[in-house]
CSV table of C-alpha atoms in Angstrom, one decimal:
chain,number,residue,atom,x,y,z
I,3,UNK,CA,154.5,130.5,-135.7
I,4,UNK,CA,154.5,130.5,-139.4
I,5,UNK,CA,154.9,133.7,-141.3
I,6,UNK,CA,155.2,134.6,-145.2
I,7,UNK,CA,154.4,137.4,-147.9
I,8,UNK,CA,156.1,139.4,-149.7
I,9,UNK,CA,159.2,141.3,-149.3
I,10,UNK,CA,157.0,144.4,-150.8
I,11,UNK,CA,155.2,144.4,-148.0
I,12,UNK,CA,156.9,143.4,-144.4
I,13,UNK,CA,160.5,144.1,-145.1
I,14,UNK,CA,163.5,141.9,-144.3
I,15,UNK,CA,164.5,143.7,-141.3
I,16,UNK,CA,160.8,143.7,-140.1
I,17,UNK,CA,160.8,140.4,-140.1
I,18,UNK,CA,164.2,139.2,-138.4
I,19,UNK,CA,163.2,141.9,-135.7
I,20,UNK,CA,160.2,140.1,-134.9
I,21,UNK,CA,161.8,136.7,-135.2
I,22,UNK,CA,164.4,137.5,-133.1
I,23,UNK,CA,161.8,139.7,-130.4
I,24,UNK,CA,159.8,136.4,-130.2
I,25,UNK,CA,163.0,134.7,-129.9
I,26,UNK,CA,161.7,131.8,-132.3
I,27,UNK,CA,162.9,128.9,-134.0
I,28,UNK,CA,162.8,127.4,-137.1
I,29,UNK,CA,163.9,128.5,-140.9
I,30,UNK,CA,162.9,131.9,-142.9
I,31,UNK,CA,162.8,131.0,-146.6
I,32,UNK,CA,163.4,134.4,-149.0
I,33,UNK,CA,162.5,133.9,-152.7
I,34,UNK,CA,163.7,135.8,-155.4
I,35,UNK,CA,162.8,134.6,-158.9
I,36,UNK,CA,165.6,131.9,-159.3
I,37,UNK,CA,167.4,132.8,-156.1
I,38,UNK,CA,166.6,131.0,-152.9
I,39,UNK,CA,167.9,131.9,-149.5
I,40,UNK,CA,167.6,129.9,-145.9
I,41,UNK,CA,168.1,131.8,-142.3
I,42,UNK,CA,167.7,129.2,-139.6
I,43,UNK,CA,167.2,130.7,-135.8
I,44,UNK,CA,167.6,128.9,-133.0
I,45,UNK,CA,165.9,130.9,-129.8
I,46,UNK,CA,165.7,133.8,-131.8
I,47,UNK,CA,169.4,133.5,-132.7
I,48,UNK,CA,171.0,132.8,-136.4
I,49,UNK,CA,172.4,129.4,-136.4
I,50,UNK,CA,172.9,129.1,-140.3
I,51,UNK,CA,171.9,130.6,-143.8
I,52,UNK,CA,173.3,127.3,-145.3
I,53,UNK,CA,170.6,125.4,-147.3
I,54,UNK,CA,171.0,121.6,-146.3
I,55,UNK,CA,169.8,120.3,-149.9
I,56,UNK,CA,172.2,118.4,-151.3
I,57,UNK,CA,171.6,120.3,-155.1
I,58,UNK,CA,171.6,123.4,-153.4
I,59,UNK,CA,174.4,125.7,-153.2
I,60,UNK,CA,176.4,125.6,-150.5
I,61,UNK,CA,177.5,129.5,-149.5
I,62,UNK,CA,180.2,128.1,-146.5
I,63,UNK,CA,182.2,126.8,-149.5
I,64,UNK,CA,181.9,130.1,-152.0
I,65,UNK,CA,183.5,131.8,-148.9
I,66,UNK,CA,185.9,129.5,-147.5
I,67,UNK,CA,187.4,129.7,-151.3
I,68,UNK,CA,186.9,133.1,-151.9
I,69,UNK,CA,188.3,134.0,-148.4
I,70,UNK,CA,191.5,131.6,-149.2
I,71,UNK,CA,190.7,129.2,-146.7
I,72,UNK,CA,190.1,126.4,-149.0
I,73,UNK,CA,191.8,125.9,-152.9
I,74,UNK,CA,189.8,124.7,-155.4
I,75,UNK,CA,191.6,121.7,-155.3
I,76,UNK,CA,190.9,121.1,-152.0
I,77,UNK,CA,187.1,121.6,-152.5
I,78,UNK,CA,186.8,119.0,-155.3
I,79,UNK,CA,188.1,116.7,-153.1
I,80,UNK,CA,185.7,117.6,-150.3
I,81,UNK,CA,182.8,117.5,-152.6
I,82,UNK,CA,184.5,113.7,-153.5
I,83,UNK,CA,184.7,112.8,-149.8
I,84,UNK,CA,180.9,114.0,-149.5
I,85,UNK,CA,179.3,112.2,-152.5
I,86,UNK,CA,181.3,109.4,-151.4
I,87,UNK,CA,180.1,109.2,-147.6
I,88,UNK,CA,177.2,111.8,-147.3
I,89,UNK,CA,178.9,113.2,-144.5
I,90,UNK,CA,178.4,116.8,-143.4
I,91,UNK,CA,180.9,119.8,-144.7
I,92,UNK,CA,181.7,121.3,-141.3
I,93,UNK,CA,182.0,117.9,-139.8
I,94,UNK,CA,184.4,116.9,-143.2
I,95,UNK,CA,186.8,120.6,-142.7
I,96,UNK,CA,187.4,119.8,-139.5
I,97,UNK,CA,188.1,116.1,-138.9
I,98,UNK,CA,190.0,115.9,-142.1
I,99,UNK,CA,191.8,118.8,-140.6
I,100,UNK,CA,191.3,121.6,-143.6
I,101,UNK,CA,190.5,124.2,-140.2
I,102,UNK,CA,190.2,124.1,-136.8
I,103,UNK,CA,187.6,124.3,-134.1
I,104,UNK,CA,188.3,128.1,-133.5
I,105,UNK,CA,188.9,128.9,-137.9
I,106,UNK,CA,185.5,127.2,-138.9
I,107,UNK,CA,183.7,129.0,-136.5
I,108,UNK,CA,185.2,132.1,-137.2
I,109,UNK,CA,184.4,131.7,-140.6
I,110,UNK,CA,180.8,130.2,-139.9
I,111,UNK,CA,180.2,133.6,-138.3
I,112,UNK,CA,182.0,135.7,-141.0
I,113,UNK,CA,179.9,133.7,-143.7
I,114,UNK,CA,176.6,134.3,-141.9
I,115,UNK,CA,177.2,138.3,-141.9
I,116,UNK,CA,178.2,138.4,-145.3
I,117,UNK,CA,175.3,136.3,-146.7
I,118,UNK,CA,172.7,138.5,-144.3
I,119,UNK,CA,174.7,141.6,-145.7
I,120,UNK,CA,173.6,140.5,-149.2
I,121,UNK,CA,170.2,139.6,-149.0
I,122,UNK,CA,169.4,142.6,-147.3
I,123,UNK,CA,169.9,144.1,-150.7
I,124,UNK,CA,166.4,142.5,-152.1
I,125,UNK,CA,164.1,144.7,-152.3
I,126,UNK,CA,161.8,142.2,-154.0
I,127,UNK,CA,160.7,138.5,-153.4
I,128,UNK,CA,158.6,136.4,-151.3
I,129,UNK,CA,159.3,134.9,-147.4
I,130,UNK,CA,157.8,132.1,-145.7
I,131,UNK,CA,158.6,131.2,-141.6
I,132,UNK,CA,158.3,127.8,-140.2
I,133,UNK,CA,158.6,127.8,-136.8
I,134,UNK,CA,159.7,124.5,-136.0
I,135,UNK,CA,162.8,123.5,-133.8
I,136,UNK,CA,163.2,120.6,-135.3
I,137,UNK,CA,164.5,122.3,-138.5
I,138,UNK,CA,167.6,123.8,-137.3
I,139,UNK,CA,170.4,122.3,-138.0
I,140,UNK,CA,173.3,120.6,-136.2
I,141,UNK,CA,176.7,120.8,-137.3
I,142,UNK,CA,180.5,119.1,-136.1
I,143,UNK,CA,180.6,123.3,-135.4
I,144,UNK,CA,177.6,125.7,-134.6
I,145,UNK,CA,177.4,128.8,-133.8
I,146,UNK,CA,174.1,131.1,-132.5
I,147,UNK,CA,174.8,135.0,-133.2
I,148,UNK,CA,172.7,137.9,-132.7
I,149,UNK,CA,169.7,138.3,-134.7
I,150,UNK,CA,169.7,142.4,-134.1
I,151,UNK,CA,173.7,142.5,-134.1
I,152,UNK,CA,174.4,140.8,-137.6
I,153,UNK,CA,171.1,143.5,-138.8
I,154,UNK,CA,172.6,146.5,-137.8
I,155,UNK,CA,175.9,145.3,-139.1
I,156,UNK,CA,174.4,144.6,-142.2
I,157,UNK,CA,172.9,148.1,-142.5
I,158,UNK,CA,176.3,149.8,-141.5
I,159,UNK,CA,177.7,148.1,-144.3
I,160,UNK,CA,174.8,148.9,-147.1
I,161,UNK,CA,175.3,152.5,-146.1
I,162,UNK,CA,178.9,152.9,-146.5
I,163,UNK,CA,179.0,150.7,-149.3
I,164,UNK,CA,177.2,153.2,-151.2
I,165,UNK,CA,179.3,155.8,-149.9
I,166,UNK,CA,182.3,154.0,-150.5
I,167,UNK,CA,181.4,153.4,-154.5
I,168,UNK,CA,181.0,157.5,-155.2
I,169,UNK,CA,184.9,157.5,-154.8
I,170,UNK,CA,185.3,154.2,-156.0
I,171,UNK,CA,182.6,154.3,-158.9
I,172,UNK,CA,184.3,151.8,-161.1
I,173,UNK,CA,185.4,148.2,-161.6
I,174,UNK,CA,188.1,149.5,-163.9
I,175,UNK,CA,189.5,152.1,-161.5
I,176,UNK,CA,193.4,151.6,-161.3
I,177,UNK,CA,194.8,152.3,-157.8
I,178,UNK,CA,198.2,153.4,-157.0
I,179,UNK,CA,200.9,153.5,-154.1
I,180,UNK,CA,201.2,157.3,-153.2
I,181,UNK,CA,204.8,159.4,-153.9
I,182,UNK,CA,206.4,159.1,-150.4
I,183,UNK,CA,203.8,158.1,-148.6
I,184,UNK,CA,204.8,156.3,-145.6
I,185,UNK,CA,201.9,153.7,-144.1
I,186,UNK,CA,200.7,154.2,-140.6
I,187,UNK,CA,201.8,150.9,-138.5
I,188,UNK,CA,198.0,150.4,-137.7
I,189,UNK,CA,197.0,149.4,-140.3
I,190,UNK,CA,193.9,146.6,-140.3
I,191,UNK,CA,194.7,143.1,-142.0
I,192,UNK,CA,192.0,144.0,-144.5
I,193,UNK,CA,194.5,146.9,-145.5
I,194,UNK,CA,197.8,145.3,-145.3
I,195,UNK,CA,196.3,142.9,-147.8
I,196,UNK,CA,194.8,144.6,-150.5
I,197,UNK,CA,197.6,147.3,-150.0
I,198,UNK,CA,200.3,145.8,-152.4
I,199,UNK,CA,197.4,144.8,-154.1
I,200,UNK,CA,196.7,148.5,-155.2
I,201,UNK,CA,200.1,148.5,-157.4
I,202,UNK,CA,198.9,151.1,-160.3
I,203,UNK,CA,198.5,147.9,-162.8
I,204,UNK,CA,195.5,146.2,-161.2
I,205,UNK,CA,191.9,147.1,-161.7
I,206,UNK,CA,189.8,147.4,-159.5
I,207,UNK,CA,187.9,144.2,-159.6
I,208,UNK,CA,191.3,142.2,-159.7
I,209,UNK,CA,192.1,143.8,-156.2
I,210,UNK,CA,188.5,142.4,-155.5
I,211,UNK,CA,189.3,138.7,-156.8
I,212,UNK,CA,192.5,138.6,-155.3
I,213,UNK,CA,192.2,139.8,-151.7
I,214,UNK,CA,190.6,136.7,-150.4
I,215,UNK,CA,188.7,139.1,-148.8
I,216,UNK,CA,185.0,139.8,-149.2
I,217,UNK,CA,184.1,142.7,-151.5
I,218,UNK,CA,182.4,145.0,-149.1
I,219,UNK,CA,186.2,144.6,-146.9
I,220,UNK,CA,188.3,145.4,-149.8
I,221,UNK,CA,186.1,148.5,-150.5
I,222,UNK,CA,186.5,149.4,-146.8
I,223,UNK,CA,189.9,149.1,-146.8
I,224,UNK,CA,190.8,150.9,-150.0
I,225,UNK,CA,188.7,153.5,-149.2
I,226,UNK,CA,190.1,154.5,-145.8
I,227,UNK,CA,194.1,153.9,-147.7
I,228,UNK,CA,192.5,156.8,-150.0
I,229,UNK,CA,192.0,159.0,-147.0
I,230,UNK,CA,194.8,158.2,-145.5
I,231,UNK,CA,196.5,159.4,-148.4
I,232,UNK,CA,198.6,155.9,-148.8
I,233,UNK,CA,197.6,155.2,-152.1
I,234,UNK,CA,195.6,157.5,-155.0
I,235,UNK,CA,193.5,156.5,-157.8
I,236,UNK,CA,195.8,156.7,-161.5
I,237,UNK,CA,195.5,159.4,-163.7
I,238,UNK,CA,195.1,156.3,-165.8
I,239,UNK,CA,191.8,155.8,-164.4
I,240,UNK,CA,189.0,157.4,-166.3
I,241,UNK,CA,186.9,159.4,-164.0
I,242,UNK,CA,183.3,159.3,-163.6
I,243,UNK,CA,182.9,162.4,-165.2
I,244,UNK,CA,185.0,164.5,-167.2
I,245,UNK,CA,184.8,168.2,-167.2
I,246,UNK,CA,185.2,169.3,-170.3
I,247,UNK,CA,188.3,171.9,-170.8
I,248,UNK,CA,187.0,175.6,-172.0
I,249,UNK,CA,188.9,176.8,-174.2
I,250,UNK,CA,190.2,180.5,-174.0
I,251,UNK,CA,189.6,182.7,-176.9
I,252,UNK,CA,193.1,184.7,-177.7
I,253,UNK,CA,192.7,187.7,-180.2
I,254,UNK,CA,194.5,187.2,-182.8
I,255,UNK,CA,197.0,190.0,-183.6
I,256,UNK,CA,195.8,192.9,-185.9
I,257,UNK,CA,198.4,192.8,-189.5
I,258,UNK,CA,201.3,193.9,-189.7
I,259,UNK,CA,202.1,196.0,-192.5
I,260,UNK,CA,204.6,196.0,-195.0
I,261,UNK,CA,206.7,198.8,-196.2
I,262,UNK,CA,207.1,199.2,-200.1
């Protein structure tokens, strides 16, 4: 089967419906002015969104570092070990030891939902299906997740994303630890990291860049520690809109006069 337009048109979802439907295999190419995206399906099932070119960025590595699995240390010498041998990532992380079995795929399948999470944010671009198996890709680790479950995840998380950013509406937004607030003991690991994270000195977008978490998680997380009533945005913070203050009007008092 081979399939392509424009995004315009048939919408992402559209189309990984009917991929997955038809239970297909082979790699959806998206196209958005410089940007370039790869889905491969296996069966109908997601298998990978990394693109196998060598001068192509590799999205497993962005996360694994961004999520504090890898330093950047370690990565440089990775990359080293790959120019040097041409030898797959997944099959470099794990028989050099840098994860497990059970950690890569983990964060294969973490990787995948965040990358689907952020294309389905174009609105604009251009697609184009091959349907041929012999495109999909094999890795030391592989993985084959639901089409229609990683899509409605995806969509749970544009949603509250954009409820999320009304209360937190700024990158500059300093968070707080609440007066006497106690935290509940069931807290999420999402929220017991970013929660001395939210100290009263660090912006927003350093909570973001420190969590090792990805930024739709540490919005999640903050969010819910604001309705628990843990933590509190600073009076430091500017809000996103000020009301001005109305100024009352006093009389002023009639003169007094003076006895000659």
């Amino acid at each position: 089967m081979a399939l392509q337009g424009n995004l315009d048109d048939f919408s992402l979802p559209e189309i990984l419906q009917l991929i997955a439907v038809q239970q297909k295999s082979g790699v959806l190419k998206l196209t958005a002015g410089d940007d370039v995206a790869v889905i491969f399906f296996e069966g109908g099932r997601v298998v990978s969104t990394r693109d196998r070119r060598r001068n192509a960025r590799d999205p497993l590595k962005t996360f694994l570092v961004q999520t504090g699995r890898l330093s950047e240390a370690q990565l440089r010498q990775i990359e080293t070990i790959e120019a040097e041998s041409r030898r797959e990532l997944t099959d470099i992380l794990q028989s050099g030891n840098y994860l497990t079995g059970d950690e890569l795929a983990r964060s294969l399948e973490h990787q995948i939902q965040d990358t689907m999470h952020q294309l389905l944010t174009w609105k604009a671009g251009a697609y184009h299906f091959s349907g041929d198996a012999r495109t999909v890709p094999k890795f030391a680790v592989n993985v084959r997740l639901n089409t229609e479950g990683l899509l409605m995840e995806s969509m749970r998380r544009m949603d509250e994303s954009v409820r999320y950013k009304e209360t937190l509406s700024s990158p500059a937004m300093v968070l707080r630890p609440k007066a006497i607030a106690v935290p509940p003991k069931d807290l999420t690991p999402a929220e017991h990291r970013v929660l001395p994270l939210a100290d009263g000195l660090r912006p927003l977008r350093d909570i973001v860049a420190q969590s090792k978490l990805v930024e739709f998680e540490v919005y999640e997380a903050l969010h819910h520690l604001l309705e628990l009533g843990v933590i509190e945005i600073s009076l430091g913070a500017a809000p996103p809109k000020v009301t001005p203050i109305v100024r009352e009007e006093v009389e002023a008092p009639p003169p007094r006069s003076i006895a000659i």
